[in-house]
Amino acid sequence: MRTSLSHKLLLLLLPAGFVFGSVLAQGTLPPPADIAPRAAVKLVKKHKVKVLDVRTPEEFNAGHVRGAQNLDVKSPDFVNQLAQLDTAQTYLVYCASGNRSSKASILMREHGLRHVVNAGAYPKLKEAGAKTE
């Protein structure tokens, strides 16, 4: 028995439909958007975002984007600190390499902060012209 191309395609897409449907049914949000360093610097310069540095306090003290708030994603009370943030605000999140900021931005979305952008790595923000202190 020959299987038509449309039948094969349906068999391939059917499991994906169940997965996608269950994600929608659970209300899971897509991951926060990543933003290029130059675009992130423009947002910071225009004061369109609140900047969060999710590195350790030691890393933060060694240098950070001017005006950034330090919220260490590895801190045991990170989620409690998120509860103190304004849910209407847009947050630009960065770390040393982009790994922790990605994880932090997902946690932020899961805890009610809907306007989150992952700016990735601090060194790349510096190279793109971010003012630092």
XYZ file of C-alpha atoms in Angstrom:
133
model
C 0.000 0.000 0.000
C 1.394 3.377 -1.039
C 1.273 6.238 1.418
C 0.637 9.653 -0.076
C 2.917 12.575 0.659
C 0.118 14.462 2.429
C -0.559 11.414 4.627
C 3.159 11.180 5.559
C 3.240 14.890 6.335
C 0.168 14.570 8.540
C 1.781 11.691 10.450
C 4.915 13.795 11.022
C 3.074 16.919 12.137
C 0.458 15.295 14.342
C 2.775 14.740 17.358
C 4.084 18.303 17.045
C 0.504 19.558 17.107
C -0.182 17.738 20.363
C 2.986 19.163 21.947
C 2.277 22.697 20.703
C -1.351 22.434 21.784
C -0.416 21.288 25.273
C 2.060 24.186 25.612
C -0.681 26.634 24.648
C -3.161 24.967 26.985
C -0.712 25.310 29.888
C -0.256 29.019 29.157
C 3.504 28.689 28.800
C 5.100 31.805 27.390
C 7.726 31.685 24.692
C 11.249 32.484 25.897
C 12.149 36.171 26.132
C 13.614 37.781 23.045
C 17.350 38.112 22.613
C 18.560 41.502 21.446
C 21.734 42.475 19.608
C 24.244 44.467 21.686
C 23.919 47.647 19.585
C 20.120 47.583 19.837
C 20.378 46.991 23.595
C 22.694 49.993 23.992
C 20.200 52.169 22.075
C 17.388 51.103 24.423
C 19.539 51.881 27.465
C 20.524 55.298 26.087
C 16.880 56.171 25.451
C 15.961 55.066 29.005
C 13.352 52.701 27.571
C 14.346 49.820 29.857
C 15.427 49.013 33.396
C 18.818 47.285 33.222
C 19.433 44.203 35.361
C 22.860 42.641 35.801
C 22.348 39.050 36.950
C 26.006 38.304 37.689
C 27.470 37.887 41.165
C 28.040 41.011 43.293
C 31.794 40.566 42.802
C 31.403 40.587 39.015
C 29.040 43.549 39.229
C 31.480 45.521 41.397
C 34.281 44.884 38.905
C 32.281 46.799 36.270
C 28.721 47.048 35.012
C 26.447 49.000 32.702
C 25.828 52.438 34.172
C 22.576 52.479 36.148
C 22.183 48.695 36.210
C 20.667 46.977 39.221
C 22.407 43.834 40.446
C 20.182 40.779 40.987
C 22.375 37.694 41.293
C 20.533 34.852 39.540
C 22.525 32.355 41.650
C 21.288 33.918 44.886
C 18.882 31.749 46.903
C 16.487 34.705 47.148
C 16.529 35.604 43.431
C 12.846 34.722 43.011
C 11.952 36.810 46.079
C 13.824 39.742 44.551
C 11.812 39.329 41.350
C 8.628 39.829 43.343
C 9.822 43.356 44.168
C 10.063 44.368 40.491
C 7.413 46.367 38.623
C 5.545 44.037 36.263
C 4.742 46.933 33.900
C 8.426 47.816 33.417
C 10.565 46.520 30.535
C 13.772 44.843 31.716
C 16.994 44.364 29.804
C 18.987 41.527 31.380
C 22.669 40.708 30.926
C 25.447 38.617 32.483
C 29.020 37.655 31.583
C 28.322 35.358 28.632
C 24.567 35.292 28.050
C 23.904 31.964 29.771
C 22.751 33.259 33.149
C 20.830 36.139 31.587
C 18.939 33.655 29.435
C 18.021 31.563 32.487
C 17.165 34.666 34.527
C 14.935 36.117 31.832
C 12.994 32.853 31.583
C 12.531 32.826 35.374
C 11.404 36.437 35.231
C 8.748 35.595 32.658
C 7.603 32.642 34.758
C 7.177 34.984 37.733
C 4.963 37.535 36.027
C 7.452 39.912 34.405
C 6.214 39.936 30.818
C 8.508 42.580 29.301
C 11.960 41.008 29.422
C 14.754 41.212 26.866
C 17.966 39.191 27.060
C 20.954 41.390 26.156
C 23.445 38.561 26.648
C 27.073 39.282 27.475
C 28.433 42.305 29.334
C 31.657 42.418 27.263
C 29.623 42.656 24.055
C 27.537 45.481 25.513
C 30.760 47.342 26.375
C 32.067 46.805 22.833
C 28.785 48.172 21.446
C 29.238 51.379 23.419
C 27.332 50.862 26.650
C 28.368 53.343 29.314
C 29.913 51.474 32.238
C 30.940 52.165 35.792
